[in-house]
Amino acid sequence: MGQTWGKGTCSGTGLWDVTVWCSLGASNTSDMMSGTGSVYVYCPWGNAQDVTIRKYS
């Protein structure tokens, strides 16, 4: 079984967010973050399958 959360870490400047893609068709996206940091994003149900970080210019 997979984990029920995903973790994203980003460095540098700019805005970014993290999406965790979960089993059973679920996903969840973090709040928008600024600068260097880490965030955990939890699946509303199912288990984490993949994590993506989206950076905004």
CSV table of N, CA and C in Angstrom, one decimal:
chain,number,residue,atom,x,y,z
A,1,MET,N,0.8,-1.2,0.0
A,1,MET,CA,0.0,0.0,0.0
A,1,MET,C,0.9,1.3,0.0
A,2,GLY,N,0.4,2.3,-0.7
A,2,GLY,CA,1.2,3.5,-0.7
A,2,GLY,C,0.9,4.4,0.5
A,3,GLN,N,1.5,5.6,0.5
A,3,GLN,CA,1.3,6.5,1.6
A,3,GLN,C,0.1,7.4,1.3
A,4,THR,N,-0.5,8.0,2.3
A,4,THR,CA,-1.6,8.8,2.2
A,4,THR,C,-1.3,10.3,2.0
A,5,TRP,N,0.0,10.6,1.8
A,5,TRP,CA,0.4,12.0,1.6
A,5,TRP,C,1.6,12.1,0.6
A,6,GLY,N,1.8,13.3,0.1
A,6,GLY,CA,3.0,13.5,-0.7
A,6,GLY,C,3.7,14.8,-0.2
A,7,LYS,N,5.0,14.8,-0.4
A,7,LYS,CA,5.7,16.0,0.1
A,7,LYS,C,6.4,16.6,-1.1
A,8,GLY,N,6.4,17.9,-1.2
A,8,GLY,CA,7.1,18.7,-2.2
A,8,GLY,C,8.0,19.7,-1.5
A,9,THR,N,9.2,19.8,-2.1
A,9,THR,CA,10.2,20.8,-1.6
A,9,THR,C,10.7,21.6,-2.8
A,10,CYS,N,10.7,22.9,-2.7
A,10,CYS,CA,11.2,23.7,-3.7
A,10,CYS,C,12.2,24.8,-3.2
A,11,SER,N,13.2,25.1,-4.0
A,11,SER,CA,14.1,26.1,-3.5
A,11,SER,C,14.2,27.3,-4.5
A,12,GLY,N,14.7,28.4,-4.0
A,12,GLY,CA,14.8,29.6,-4.9
A,12,GLY,C,13.7,30.6,-4.6
A,13,THR,N,13.3,31.4,-5.6
A,13,THR,CA,12.3,32.4,-5.4
A,13,THR,C,11.1,32.0,-6.3
A,14,GLY,N,10.1,32.7,-6.1
A,14,GLY,CA,8.9,32.5,-6.9
A,14,GLY,C,7.8,31.8,-6.2
A,15,LEU,N,6.7,31.7,-6.9
A,15,LEU,CA,5.5,31.0,-6.3
A,15,LEU,C,5.4,29.6,-6.8
A,16,TRP,N,4.9,28.7,-6.0
A,16,TRP,CA,4.8,27.3,-6.4
A,16,TRP,C,3.7,26.6,-5.6
A,17,ASP,N,3.2,25.5,-6.1
A,17,ASP,CA,2.3,24.7,-5.3
A,17,ASP,C,2.6,23.2,-5.6
A,18,VAL,N,2.0,22.3,-4.8
A,18,VAL,CA,2.2,20.9,-4.9
A,18,VAL,C,0.9,20.2,-5.0
A,19,THR,N,0.8,19.2,-6.0
A,19,THR,CA,-0.4,18.4,-6.1
A,19,THR,C,0.0,17.0,-5.9
A,20,VAL,N,-0.8,16.3,-5.0
A,20,VAL,CA,-0.6,14.8,-4.8
A,20,VAL,C,-1.7,14.1,-5.6
A,21,TRP,N,-1.4,13.2,-6.4
A,21,TRP,CA,-2.3,12.4,-7.2
A,21,TRP,C,-2.5,11.0,-6.5
A,22,CYS,N,-3.7,10.7,-6.2
A,22,CYS,CA,-4.0,9.6,-5.3
A,22,CYS,C,-4.8,8.5,-6.1
A,23,SER,N,-4.8,7.3,-5.5
A,23,SER,CA,-5.6,6.2,-6.0
A,23,SER,C,-7.1,6.6,-5.9
A,24,LEU,N,-7.9,5.8,-6.6
A,24,LEU,CA,-9.3,6.0,-6.6
A,24,LEU,C,-9.8,7.3,-7.2
A,25,GLY,N,-8.9,7.9,-8.0
A,25,GLY,CA,-9.2,9.1,-8.8
A,25,GLY,C,-9.2,10.4,-8.0
A,26,ALA,N,-8.6,10.4,-6.8
A,26,ALA,CA,-8.5,11.6,-6.0
A,26,ALA,C,-7.2,12.4,-6.2
A,27,SER,N,-7.3,13.7,-5.9
A,27,SER,CA,-6.1,14.5,-5.9
A,27,SER,C,-6.3,15.6,-4.9
A,28,ASN,N,-5.2,16.3,-4.5
A,28,ASN,CA,-5.3,17.4,-3.6
A,28,ASN,C,-4.1,18.4,-3.9
A,29,THR,N,-4.4,19.7,-3.8
A,29,THR,CA,-3.3,20.7,-4.1
A,29,THR,C,-3.1,21.6,-2.9
A,30,SER,N,-1.9,21.9,-2.6
A,30,SER,CA,-1.5,22.7,-1.5
A,30,SER,C,-1.9,24.2,-1.8
A,31,ASP,N,-1.9,25.0,-0.8
A,31,ASP,CA,-2.0,26.4,-1.0
A,31,ASP,C,-0.7,26.9,-1.8
A,32,MET,N,-0.8,28.1,-2.4
A,32,MET,CA,0.4,28.6,-3.1
A,32,MET,C,1.4,29.0,-2.1
A,33,MET,N,2.7,28.6,-2.3
A,33,MET,CA,3.8,28.8,-1.5
A,33,MET,C,4.7,29.8,-2.2
A,34,SER,N,5.6,30.5,-1.4
A,34,SER,CA,6.5,31.5,-1.9
A,34,SER,C,7.9,31.2,-1.4
A,35,GLY,N,8.9,31.2,-2.3
A,35,GLY,CA,10.3,31.0,-1.9
A,35,GLY,C,10.6,29.6,-1.6
A,36,THR,N,11.7,29.4,-0.8
A,36,THR,CA,12.1,28.0,-0.4
A,36,THR,C,11.3,27.5,0.7
A,37,GLY,N,10.9,26.2,0.6
A,37,GLY,CA,10.1,25.5,1.6
A,37,GLY,C,9.7,24.1,1.2
A,38,SER,N,9.0,23.5,2.1
A,38,SER,CA,8.4,22.2,1.9
A,38,SER,C,7.0,22.2,2.4
A,39,VAL,N,6.2,21.3,1.8
A,39,VAL,CA,4.8,21.2,2.2
A,39,VAL,C,4.4,19.7,2.0
A,40,TYR,N,3.6,19.3,3.0
A,40,TYR,CA,2.9,17.9,2.9
A,40,TYR,C,1.5,18.2,2.3
A,41,VAL,N,1.1,17.3,1.4
A,41,VAL,CA,-0.3,17.4,0.9
A,41,VAL,C,-0.9,16.0,1.1
A,42,TYR,N,-2.1,16.0,1.7
A,42,TYR,CA,-2.7,14.7,2.0
A,42,TYR,C,-3.8,14.3,1.1
A,43,CYS,N,-3.9,13.0,0.8
A,43,CYS,CA,-5.0,12.5,-0.1
A,43,CYS,C,-6.3,12.5,0.7
A,44,PRO,N,-7.4,13.0,0.1
A,44,PRO,CA,-8.7,13.0,0.7
A,44,PRO,C,-9.2,11.5,1.0
A,45,TRP,N,-8.7,10.6,0.1
A,45,TRP,CA,-9.0,9.2,0.2
A,45,TRP,C,-8.0,8.5,-0.7
A,46,GLY,N,-7.8,7.2,-0.5
A,46,GLY,CA,-6.9,6.4,-1.3
A,46,GLY,C,-5.5,6.7,-0.8
A,47,ASN,N,-4.5,6.3,-1.7
A,47,ASN,CA,-3.1,6.4,-1.4
A,47,ASN,C,-2.4,7.2,-2.4
A,48,ALA,N,-1.3,7.9,-2.0
A,48,ALA,CA,-0.6,8.7,-2.9
A,48,ALA,C,0.1,7.9,-4.0
A,49,GLN,N,0.0,8.3,-5.3
A,49,GLN,CA,0.5,7.6,-6.4
A,49,GLN,C,1.7,8.5,-7.0
A,50,ASP,N,1.5,9.8,-7.0
A,50,ASP,CA,2.5,10.7,-7.7
A,50,ASP,C,2.4,12.0,-7.0
A,51,VAL,N,3.4,12.8,-7.1
A,51,VAL,CA,3.5,14.2,-6.6
A,51,VAL,C,4.1,15.1,-7.7
A,52,THR,N,3.4,16.2,-8.0
A,52,THR,CA,4.0,17.2,-8.9
A,52,THR,C,4.1,18.6,-8.2
A,53,ILE,N,5.2,19.3,-8.6
A,53,ILE,CA,5.4,20.7,-8.2
A,53,ILE,C,5.2,21.6,-9.4
A,54,ARG,N,4.3,22.6,-9.2
A,54,ARG,CA,4.1,23.6,-10.3
A,54,ARG,C,4.6,24.9,-9.9
A,55,LYS,N,5.6,25.4,-10.7
A,55,LYS,CA,6.2,26.7,-10.4
A,55,LYS,C,5.5,27.8,-11.3
A,56,TYR,N,5.2,29.0,-10.7
A,56,TYR,CA,4.6,30.1,-11.5
A,56,TYR,C,5.7,31.1,-11.7
A,57,SER,N,5.7,31.8,-12.8
A,57,SER,CA,6.7,32.8,-13.1
A,57,SER,C,6.3,34.2,-12.5
